Amino acid sequence: NDPALAQVQLYRVPVGALLDRALHRAGRPWQVTPNTSAEYVDGDATRVNILNSPLFGNSNPWITDGGWSIASGIATHTSGAVGTLSQVRTLVAGTWYRWKVEVAGRSAGTLTPRLAGGTGQDGAAIVTNGIASGRILAVSGNDTFALVASADFDGSVDNAVLFAETDRSLPIGTFDYYVEPQTSQGWPGAVSGPFTVTIL
């Protein structure tokens, strides 16, 4: 409610690093009005998850084999055979695709994200429980997103995400955000933060 407030500057800082106002500026200051709320999008707000039934409430879009099953909103792999959980999607060669899954119940084995069809392109193998994410470059012939479980993988997955990266997409990782009120001449007020955010 400060009448001198005219704009706000956002800072995006790699988690654990010290705020450097020159280095960590996220865009230019945006205009605000005292005693009102404001919204600012950092990154590309047009990105959408291209997977159908990413919460596994409907098993129809997914293809399961080699020990995979879908029930009660999760996909589970029973150890004993290499298995693939997959979904056919329209992918564009030369485009980076970002993926994310949440893994639970794993005590052994690996889970490898893959863009399949043509020459398969693998992401980094997942070897722990929790949220895993990364990016894979699509090549000609890729038309499927898959999660390939090793024979001894014994976990479940949920909340799957796949989207096409653009030049406005932010870097993957965990960041501390800070918010700084400013006057119209750019004089700063007290900084708020950090607000920790994980970017997929």
Coordinates of N, CA and C in Angstrom, one line a residue:
N1 N 0.8 -1.2 0.0 CA 0.0 0.0 0.0 C 0.8 1.3 0.0
D2 N 2.1 1.1 -0.3 CA 3.0 2.3 -0.4 C 2.7 3.1 -1.6
P3 N 2.3 4.4 -1.5 CA 2.0 5.2 -2.7 C 3.2 5.4 -3.7
A4 N 4.4 5.1 -3.2 CA 5.6 5.2 -4.0 C 5.8 4.0 -4.9
L5 N 5.1 2.9 -4.6 CA 5.2 1.7 -5.4 C 4.7 1.9 -6.8
A6 N 5.6 1.6 -7.8 CA 5.2 1.8 -9.2 C 5.5 0.6 -10.0
Q7 N 6.5 -0.3 -9.6 CA 6.8 -1.4 -10.4 C 7.5 -2.5 -9.5
V8 N 7.6 -3.7 -10.0 CA 8.1 -4.8 -9.3 C 9.2 -5.5 -10.1
Q9 N 10.3 -5.8 -9.5 CA 11.3 -6.6 -10.2 C 11.4 -8.0 -9.6
L10 N 11.4 -9.0 -10.5 CA 11.5 -10.4 -10.1 C 13.0 -10.9 -10.3
Y11 N 13.5 -11.7 -9.4 CA 14.8 -12.3 -9.5 C 14.7 -13.8 -9.4
R12 N 15.4 -14.5 -10.2 CA 15.5 -15.9 -10.2 C 16.9 -16.4 -10.0
V13 N 17.1 -17.0 -8.8 CA 18.5 -17.3 -8.3 C 18.6 -18.9 -8.2
P14 N 19.7 -19.5 -8.8 CA 19.9 -20.9 -8.5 C 19.9 -21.2 -7.0
V15 N 19.2 -22.2 -6.6 CA 19.0 -22.5 -5.2 C 20.3 -22.5 -4.4
G16 N 20.4 -21.8 -3.3 CA 21.7 -21.8 -2.5 C 22.6 -20.7 -2.9
A17 N 22.4 -20.1 -4.0 CA 23.3 -19.0 -4.4 C 22.8 -17.7 -3.8
L18 N 23.7 -16.7 -3.7 CA 23.4 -15.4 -3.2 C 22.8 -14.5 -4.3
L19 N 21.8 -13.7 -3.9 CA 21.1 -12.9 -4.9 C 22.1 -11.8 -5.4
D20 N 22.2 -11.8 -6.7 CA 23.0 -10.7 -7.4 C 22.0 -10.0 -8.3
R21 N 21.6 -8.8 -8.0 CA 20.6 -8.0 -8.7 C 20.9 -7.9 -10.2
A22 N 22.1 -7.8 -10.6 CA 22.4 -7.6 -12.0 C 22.4 -8.9 -12.7
L23 N 22.8 -10.0 -12.1 CA 23.0 -11.3 -12.7 C 21.6 -12.1 -12.8
H24 N 20.8 -11.9 -11.8 CA 19.6 -12.8 -11.6 C 18.3 -12.1 -11.9
R25 N 18.3 -11.0 -12.6 CA 17.1 -10.4 -13.0 C 16.3 -11.3 -13.9
A26 N 15.0 -11.4 -13.6 CA 14.1 -12.2 -14.5 C 13.2 -11.3 -15.3
G27 N 13.7 -10.8 -16.4 CA 13.0 -9.9 -17.2 C 13.1 -8.5 -16.7
R28 N 12.3 -7.6 -17.3 CA 12.3 -6.2 -16.8 C 11.3 -6.0 -15.7
P29 N 11.4 -4.9 -15.0 CA 10.3 -4.6 -14.0 C 8.9 -4.5 -14.7
W30 N 7.9 -4.9 -14.0 CA 6.6 -4.7 -14.5 C 5.8 -3.8 -13.7
Q31 N 4.9 -3.0 -14.4 CA 4.1 -1.9 -13.7 C 3.1 -2.5 -12.8
V32 N 2.9 -1.9 -11.6 CA 1.9 -2.3 -10.7 C 1.2 -1.1 -10.1
T33 N 0.1 -1.3 -9.4 CA -0.6 -0.2 -8.7 C -0.8 -0.6 -7.3
P34 N -0.5 0.3 -6.4 CA -0.6 0.0 -4.9 C -2.0 -0.6 -4.6
N35 N -2.1 -1.5 -3.6 CA -3.3 -2.1 -3.1 C -4.1 -2.9 -4.1
T36 N -3.4 -3.4 -5.1 CA -4.0 -4.3 -6.1 C -3.1 -5.6 -6.2
S37 N -3.6 -6.6 -6.7 CA -2.8 -7.8 -7.0 C -2.3 -7.7 -8.4
A38 N -1.3 -8.5 -8.7 CA -0.7 -8.5 -10.1 C -0.2 -9.9 -10.4
E39 N -0.1 -10.2 -11.7 CA 0.4 -11.5 -12.1 C 1.4 -11.3 -13.2
Y40 N 2.5 -12.0 -13.0 CA 3.6 -11.9 -14.0 C 4.1 -13.4 -14.3
V41 N 4.2 -13.7 -15.6 CA 4.6 -15.1 -16.0 C 6.1 -15.0 -16.3
D42 N 6.8 -15.8 -15.6 CA 8.3 -16.0 -15.9 C 8.4 -17.3 -16.7
G43 N 8.8 -17.1 -18.0 CA 8.9 -18.3 -18.9 C 7.8 -18.3 -19.9
D44 N 7.6 -19.5 -20.5 CA 6.6 -19.7 -21.6 C 5.3 -20.3 -21.0
A45 N 4.3 -19.4 -20.9 CA 3.0 -19.9 -20.3 C 2.2 -20.6 -21.3
T46 N 2.6 -20.8 -22.6 CA 1.8 -21.5 -23.6 C 2.0 -23.0 -23.5
R47 N 3.0 -23.5 -22.7 CA 3.3 -24.9 -22.7 C 2.2 -25.7 -22.0
V48 N 1.8 -26.9 -22.7 CA 0.8 -27.7 -22.1 C 1.3 -29.2 -22.1
N49 N 0.8 -30.0 -21.2 CA 1.2 -31.4 -21.2 C 0.5 -32.1 -22.3
I50 N 1.2 -32.7 -23.2 CA 0.7 -33.4 -24.4 C 0.3 -34.8 -24.1
L51 N 0.5 -35.3 -22.9 CA 0.1 -36.7 -22.6 C -1.4 -36.8 -22.3
N52 N -2.1 -37.8 -22.8 CA -3.5 -38.1 -22.4 C -3.5 -38.9 -21.1
S53 N -4.4 -38.6 -20.2 CA -4.5 -39.3 -18.9 C -3.2 -39.4 -18.2
P54 N -2.6 -38.2 -17.9 CA -1.3 -38.2 -17.2 C -1.4 -38.7 -15.8
L55 N -2.6 -38.7 -15.2 CA -2.8 -39.1 -13.8 C -3.2 -40.6 -13.8
F56 N -3.3 -41.2 -14.9 CA -3.6 -42.7 -15.1 C -5.0 -43.0 -14.6
G57 N -5.9 -42.0 -14.6 CA -7.3 -42.3 -14.3 C -8.0 -43.1 -15.4
N58 N -7.5 -43.0 -16.6 CA -8.0 -43.8 -17.7 C -6.8 -44.5 -18.4
S59 N -6.9 -45.8 -18.4 CA -5.7 -46.6 -18.9 C -5.7 -46.7 -20.5
N60 N -6.8 -46.3 -21.1 CA -6.9 -46.5 -22.6 C -5.8 -45.8 -23.4
P61 N -5.3 -44.6 -23.1 CA -4.3 -44.0 -23.9 C -2.9 -44.7 -23.8
W62 N -2.8 -45.5 -22.7 CA -1.4 -46.1 -22.4 C -1.4 -47.5 -22.9
I63 N -0.2 -47.9 -23.4 CA 0.1 -49.3 -23.8 C 1.0 -49.9 -22.7
T64 N 0.6 -51.0 -22.2 CA 1.4 -51.7 -21.1 C 1.9 -53.0 -21.6
D65 N 3.1 -53.4 -21.3 CA 3.6 -54.7 -21.5 C 4.7 -55.0 -20.5
G66 N 5.1 -56.3 -20.4 CA 6.2 -56.7 -19.6 C 6.1 -56.4 -18.1
G67 N 4.9 -56.6 -17.5 CA 4.8 -56.4 -16.1 C 4.1 -55.1 -15.6
W68 N 3.7 -54.2 -16.6 CA 3.1 -53.0 -16.2 C 1.6 -53.2 -16.1
S69 N 1.0 -52.5 -15.2 CA -0.5 -52.5 -15.0 C -0.9 -51.1 -14.5
I70 N -2.1 -50.7 -14.8 CA -2.7 -49.5 -14.4 C -3.9 -49.7 -13.6
A71 N -4.0 -49.1 -12.4 CA -5.2 -49.3 -11.5 C -5.1 -48.2 -10.4
S72 N -6.3 -47.7 -10.0 CA -6.4 -46.7 -9.0 C -5.6 -45.5 -9.2
G73 N -5.4 -45.1 -10.4 CA -4.7 -43.8 -10.7 C -3.2 -43.9 -10.7
I74 N -2.6 -45.1 -10.7 CA -1.2 -45.2 -10.8 C -0.8 -46.3 -11.8
A75 N 0.4 -46.3 -12.3 CA 0.9 -47.3 -13.1 C 2.0 -48.0 -12.4
T76 N 1.9 -49.4 -12.3 CA 2.9 -50.1 -11.5 C 3.5 -51.2 -12.3
H77 N 4.9 -51.3 -12.1 CA 5.6 -52.4 -12.8 C 6.0 -53.5 -11.7
T78 N 5.6 -54.7 -12.0 CA 6.0 -55.8 -11.2 C 7.3 -56.4 -11.7
S79 N 8.3 -56.6 -10.9 CA 9.6 -57.1 -11.3 C 9.4 -58.5 -11.9
G80 N 10.4 -58.8 -12.8 CA 10.4 -60.1 -13.4 C 10.7 -60.1 -14.9
A81 N 10.4 -59.0 -15.6 CA 10.6 -58.8 -17.0 C 10.8 -57.4 -17.3
V82 N 11.6 -57.1 -18.4 CA 11.7 -55.7 -18.9 C 10.3 -55.3 -19.4
G83 N 9.8 -54.1 -19.1 CA 8.5 -53.7 -19.5 C 8.5 -52.3 -19.9
T84 N 7.5 -52.0 -20.8 CA 7.4 -50.6 -21.4 C 6.0 -50.1 -21.2
L85 N 5.9 -48.9 -20.6 CA 4.7 -48.2 -20.5 C 4.8 -47.0 -21.5
S86 N 3.8 -47.0 -22.4 CA 4.0 -46.0 -23.5 C 2.7 -45.4 -24.0
Q87 N 2.9 -44.3 -24.7 CA 1.7 -43.6 -25.3 C 2.2 -43.0 -26.6
V88 N 1.4 -43.2 -27.7 CA 1.7 -42.7 -29.0 C 1.4 -41.2 -29.0
R89 N 2.3 -40.4 -29.5 CA 2.1 -38.9 -29.5 C 2.7 -38.4 -30.8
T90 N 2.3 -37.2 -31.2 CA 2.9 -36.5 -32.4 C 4.1 -35.7 -31.9
L91 N 5.3 -36.1 -32.3 CA 6.5 -35.5 -31.9 C 7.2 -34.9 -33.1
V92 N 7.9 -33.8 -32.9 CA 8.5 -33.1 -34.0 C 10.1 -33.2 -33.9
A93 N 10.6 -33.8 -35.0 CA 12.1 -34.0 -35.0 C 12.8 -32.7 -34.8
G94 N 13.9 -32.7 -34.0 CA 14.7 -31.5 -33.8 C 14.2 -30.7 -32.6
T95 N 13.1 -31.1 -32.0 CA 12.5 -30.4 -30.8 C 12.9 -31.1 -29.5
W96 N 13.3 -30.4 -28.5 CA 13.5 -30.9 -27.2 C 12.2 -31.1 -26.5
Y97 N 12.0 -32.2 -25.9 CA 10.8 -32.5 -25.1 C 11.2 -32.7 -23.6
R98 N 10.5 -32.0 -22.7 CA 10.8 -32.1 -21.3 C 9.7 -33.1 -20.7
W99 N 10.2 -33.9 -19.8 CA 9.4 -35.0 -19.2 C 9.5 -34.9 -17.7
K100 N 8.5 -35.4 -17.0 CA 8.5 -35.5 -15.6 C 7.6 -36.6 -15.2
V101 N 8.0 -37.4 -14.2 CA 7.2 -38.4 -13.6 C 7.5 -38.4 -12.1
E102 N 6.5 -39.0 -11.3 CA 6.7 -39.2 -9.9 C 6.8 -40.6 -9.6
V103 N 7.9 -41.1 -9.0 CA 8.1 -42.5 -8.7 C 7.9 -42.8 -7.3
A104 N 7.3 -43.9 -7.0 CA 7.1 -44.3 -5.6 C 7.2 -45.8 -5.5
G105 N 7.6 -46.3 -4.3 CA 7.7 -47.7 -4.0 C 8.8 -48.5 -4.6
R106 N 9.8 -47.8 -5.3 CA 10.9 -48.4 -5.9 C 11.9 -48.9 -4.9
S107 N 12.3 -50.1 -4.9 CA 13.4 -50.6 -4.1 C 14.6 -51.2 -4.9
A108 N 14.4 -51.4 -6.2 CA 15.4 -51.9 -7.1 C 15.1 -51.5 -8.5
G109 N 16.1 -51.6 -9.4 CA 16.0 -51.4 -10.8 C 16.0 -50.0 -11.3
T110 N 15.8 -49.8 -12.6 CA 15.8 -48.5 -13.2 C 14.6 -48.3 -14.1
L111 N 14.3 -47.0 -14.3 CA 13.2 -46.6 -15.2 C 13.8 -45.6 -16.1
T112 N 13.7 -45.9 -17.4 CA 14.3 -45.0 -18.4 C 13.2 -44.3 -19.3
P113 N 13.2 -43.0 -19.3 CA 12.3 -42.3 -20.2 C 12.8 -42.4 -21.6
R114 N 11.9 -42.6 -22.6 CA 12.4 -42.7 -24.0 C 11.4 -42.1 -25.0
L115 N 12.0 -41.5 -26.0 CA 11.2 -41.2 -27.2 C 11.4 -42.3 -28.2
A116 N 10.4 -43.1 -28.4 CA 10.5 -44.3 -29.2 C 10.0 -44.1 -30.6
G117 N 10.2 -45.1 -31.5 CA 9.9 -45.0 -32.9 C 11.1 -44.5 -33.7
G118 N 11.4 -45.2 -34.8 CA 12.7 -44.8 -35.4 C 13.8 -45.1 -34.6
T119 N 14.8 -44.2 -34.4 CA 15.9 -44.4 -33.5 C 15.5 -43.9 -32.1
G120 N 15.3 -44.8 -31.2 CA 14.9 -44.4 -29.9 C 15.9 -43.5 -29.2
Q121 N 15.4 -42.5 -28.5 CA 16.2 -41.5 -27.8 C 15.9 -41.6 -26.3
D122 N 16.9 -41.9 -25.5 CA 16.8 -42.2 -24.0 C 17.1 -40.9 -23.2
G123 N 16.4 -40.7 -22.2 CA 16.8 -39.8 -21.1 C 17.6 -40.5 -20.0
A124 N 17.9 -39.7 -19.0 CA 18.7 -40.3 -17.9 C 17.8 -41.3 -17.1
A125 N 18.4 -42.4 -16.8 CA 17.7 -43.5 -16.1 C 17.3 -43.0 -14.7
I126 N 16.1 -43.3 -14.2 CA 15.6 -42.9 -12.9 C 16.0 -44.1 -11.9
V127 N 16.6 -43.8 -10.8 CA 17.1 -44.8 -9.9 C 16.6 -44.5 -8.4
T128 N 15.8 -43.5 -8.2 CA 15.3 -43.2 -6.9 C 13.8 -42.9 -6.9
N129 N 13.2 -42.9 -5.8 CA 11.8 -42.4 -5.6 C 11.7 -40.9 -5.6
G130 N 10.5 -40.4 -5.9 CA 10.4 -38.9 -5.9 C 10.1 -38.4 -7.3
I131 N 10.2 -37.1 -7.5 CA 10.0 -36.4 -8.8 C 11.3 -36.5 -9.6
A132 N 11.1 -37.0 -10.8 CA 12.3 -37.0 -11.8 C 11.9 -36.3 -13.0
S133 N 12.8 -35.5 -13.6 CA 12.5 -34.8 -14.8 C 13.8 -34.6 -15.6
G134 N 13.6 -34.3 -16.9 CA 14.7 -34.1 -17.8 C 14.2 -33.7 -19.2
R135 N 15.1 -33.8 -20.2 CA 14.7 -33.4 -21.5 C 15.4 -34.4 -22.5
I136 N 14.7 -34.6 -23.6 CA 15.1 -35.5 -24.7 C 14.9 -34.9 -26.0
L137 N 15.9 -35.0 -26.9 CA 15.8 -34.4 -28.2 C 15.1 -35.4 -29.2
A138 N 14.0 -35.0 -29.8 CA 13.3 -35.9 -30.7 C 14.1 -36.0 -32.1
V139 N 14.1 -37.2 -32.7 CA 14.7 -37.3 -34.0 C 13.6 -37.9 -34.9
S140 N 13.9 -38.0 -36.2 CA 13.0 -38.5 -37.2 C 12.5 -39.9 -36.9
G141 N 11.2 -40.1 -36.9 CA 10.6 -41.4 -36.6 C 10.1 -41.5 -35.2
N142 N 10.5 -40.6 -34.3 CA 10.0 -40.7 -32.9 C 8.5 -40.4 -32.9
D143 N 7.7 -41.2 -32.3 CA 6.3 -41.0 -32.3 C 5.6 -41.5 -31.0
T144 N 6.4 -41.8 -30.0 CA 5.9 -42.4 -28.8 C 6.8 -42.0 -27.6
F145 N 6.1 -41.7 -26.5 CA 6.7 -41.5 -25.2 C 6.6 -42.8 -24.4
A146 N 7.8 -43.2 -23.9 CA 7.8 -44.5 -23.2 C 8.6 -44.4 -21.9
L147 N 8.2 -45.2 -20.9 CA 9.0 -45.4 -19.7 C 9.3 -46.9 -19.7
V148 N 10.6 -47.2 -19.8 CA 11.1 -48.5 -19.9 C 11.7 -49.0 -18.5
A149 N 11.0 -50.0 -18.0 CA 11.4 -50.5 -16.7 C 12.4 -51.7 -16.9
S150 N 13.5 -51.7 -16.1 CA 14.3 -52.9 -16.1 C 13.6 -54.0 -15.5
A151 N 14.1 -55.3 -15.7 CA 13.4 -56.4 -15.2 C 13.2 -56.4 -13.7
D152 N 14.1 -55.8 -12.9 CA 14.0 -55.7 -11.5 C 13.4 -54.5 -10.9
F153 N 12.9 -53.6 -11.8 CA 12.2 -52.4 -11.3 C 10.9 -52.8 -10.7
D154 N 10.6 -52.3 -9.5 CA 9.4 -52.7 -8.7 C 8.6 -51.5 -8.2
G155 N 8.5 -50.4 -8.9 CA 7.9 -49.2 -8.4 C 6.7 -48.8 -9.2
S156 N 6.1 -47.7 -8.8 CA 4.9 -47.1 -9.5 C 5.2 -45.7 -10.0
V157 N 4.5 -45.3 -11.0 CA 4.6 -43.9 -11.5 C 3.3 -43.2 -11.5
D158 N 3.3 -41.9 -11.4 CA 2.1 -41.1 -11.5 C 2.5 -39.7 -12.0
N159 N 1.5 -38.9 -12.3 CA 1.7 -37.5 -12.7 C 2.7 -37.3 -13.7
A160 N 2.5 -38.0 -14.9 CA 3.4 -37.9 -16.0 C 3.2 -36.6 -16.8
V161 N 4.3 -36.0 -17.2 CA 4.3 -34.8 -18.0 C 5.2 -34.9 -19.2
L162 N 4.8 -34.4 -20.4 CA 5.6 -34.3 -21.6 C 5.2 -33.0 -22.3
F163 N 6.1 -32.1 -22.6 CA 5.8 -30.9 -23.3 C 7.0 -30.5 -24.2
A164 N 6.7 -29.8 -25.3 CA 7.8 -29.3 -26.2 C 8.4 -28.1 -25.6
E165 N 9.7 -28.0 -25.6 CA 10.5 -26.9 -25.1 C 10.5 -25.8 -26.2
T166 N 10.5 -24.5 -25.8 CA 10.7 -23.4 -26.7 C 11.9 -22.6 -26.2
D167 N 12.2 -21.6 -27.0 CA 13.3 -20.7 -26.6 C 13.0 -19.8 -25.4
R168 N 11.7 -19.8 -25.0 CA 11.2 -19.0 -23.9 C 11.1 -19.9 -22.6
S169 N 11.3 -21.2 -22.8 CA 11.2 -22.1 -21.6 C 12.4 -21.8 -20.7
L170 N 12.2 -21.8 -19.4 CA 13.2 -21.6 -18.4 C 14.1 -22.8 -18.2
P171 N 15.3 -22.6 -17.7 CA 16.2 -23.7 -17.5 C 15.6 -24.7 -16.4
I172 N 15.8 -26.0 -16.6 CA 15.4 -27.0 -15.6 C 16.2 -26.8 -14.3
G173 N 15.5 -27.0 -13.2 CA 16.3 -26.9 -11.9 C 15.4 -26.3 -10.8
T174 N 16.0 -26.2 -9.7 CA 15.4 -25.6 -8.5 C 16.0 -24.2 -8.3
F175 N 15.1 -23.2 -8.1 CA 15.5 -21.8 -8.0 C 14.8 -21.1 -6.8
D176 N 15.5 -20.1 -6.3 CA 14.9 -19.2 -5.3 C 14.5 -17.9 -6.0
Y177 N 13.2 -17.6 -5.9 CA 12.7 -16.4 -6.4 C 12.6 -15.3 -5.3
Y178 N 12.9 -14.1 -5.8 CA 12.8 -12.9 -4.9 C 12.0 -11.8 -5.6
V179 N 11.3 -11.1 -4.8 CA 10.4 -10.0 -5.4 C 10.8 -8.7 -4.7
E180 N 11.0 -7.7 -5.6 CA 11.5 -6.4 -5.1 C 10.6 -5.3 -5.6
P181 N 10.0 -4.5 -4.7 CA 9.2 -3.4 -5.0 C 10.1 -2.2 -5.4
Q182 N 9.7 -1.4 -6.4 CA 10.5 -0.3 -6.8 C 9.6 1.0 -7.0
T183 N 10.3 2.1 -7.0 CA 9.6 3.4 -7.4 C 9.7 3.4 -8.9
S184 N 9.0 4.5 -9.5 CA 9.0 4.6 -10.9 C 10.4 4.9 -11.4
Q185 N 11.3 5.4 -10.6 CA 12.7 5.7 -11.0 C 13.6 4.5 -10.7
G186 N 13.0 3.4 -10.2 CA 13.8 2.1 -10.0 C 14.4 2.0 -8.6
W187 N 14.1 2.9 -7.7 CA 14.7 2.8 -6.4 C 14.0 1.6 -5.7
P188 N 14.8 0.7 -5.1 CA 14.3 -0.5 -4.6 C 13.8 -0.3 -3.1
G189 N 12.8 -1.2 -2.8 CA 12.3 -1.3 -1.4 C 12.9 -2.7 -0.9
A190 N 12.3 -3.1 0.2 CA 12.8 -4.4 0.8 C 12.4 -5.6 -0.1
V191 N 13.4 -6.5 -0.3 CA 13.2 -7.7 -1.1 C 12.4 -8.7 -0.3
S192 N 11.4 -9.4 -0.9 CA 10.8 -10.5 -0.3 C 11.3 -11.8 -0.9
G193 N 11.5 -12.9 0.0 CA 12.0 -14.1 -0.5 C 13.0 -14.7 0.4
P194 N 13.5 -15.9 0.1 CA 13.3 -16.6 -1.2 C 12.0 -17.4 -1.2
F195 N 11.5 -17.6 -2.4 CA 10.4 -18.5 -2.6 C 10.9 -19.6 -3.6
T196 N 11.1 -20.8 -3.0 CA 11.7 -21.9 -3.8 C 10.8 -22.5 -4.8
V197 N 11.2 -22.7 -6.0 CA 10.4 -23.2 -7.1 C 11.2 -24.3 -7.9
T198 N 10.6 -25.4 -8.2 CA 11.3 -26.4 -9.1 C 10.7 -26.2 -10.5
I199 N 11.6 -26.0 -11.5 CA 11.2 -25.8 -12.9 C 11.4 -27.1 -13.6
L200 N 10.4 -27.5 -14.3 CA 10.5 -28.8 -15.1 C 11.0 -28.5 -16.5

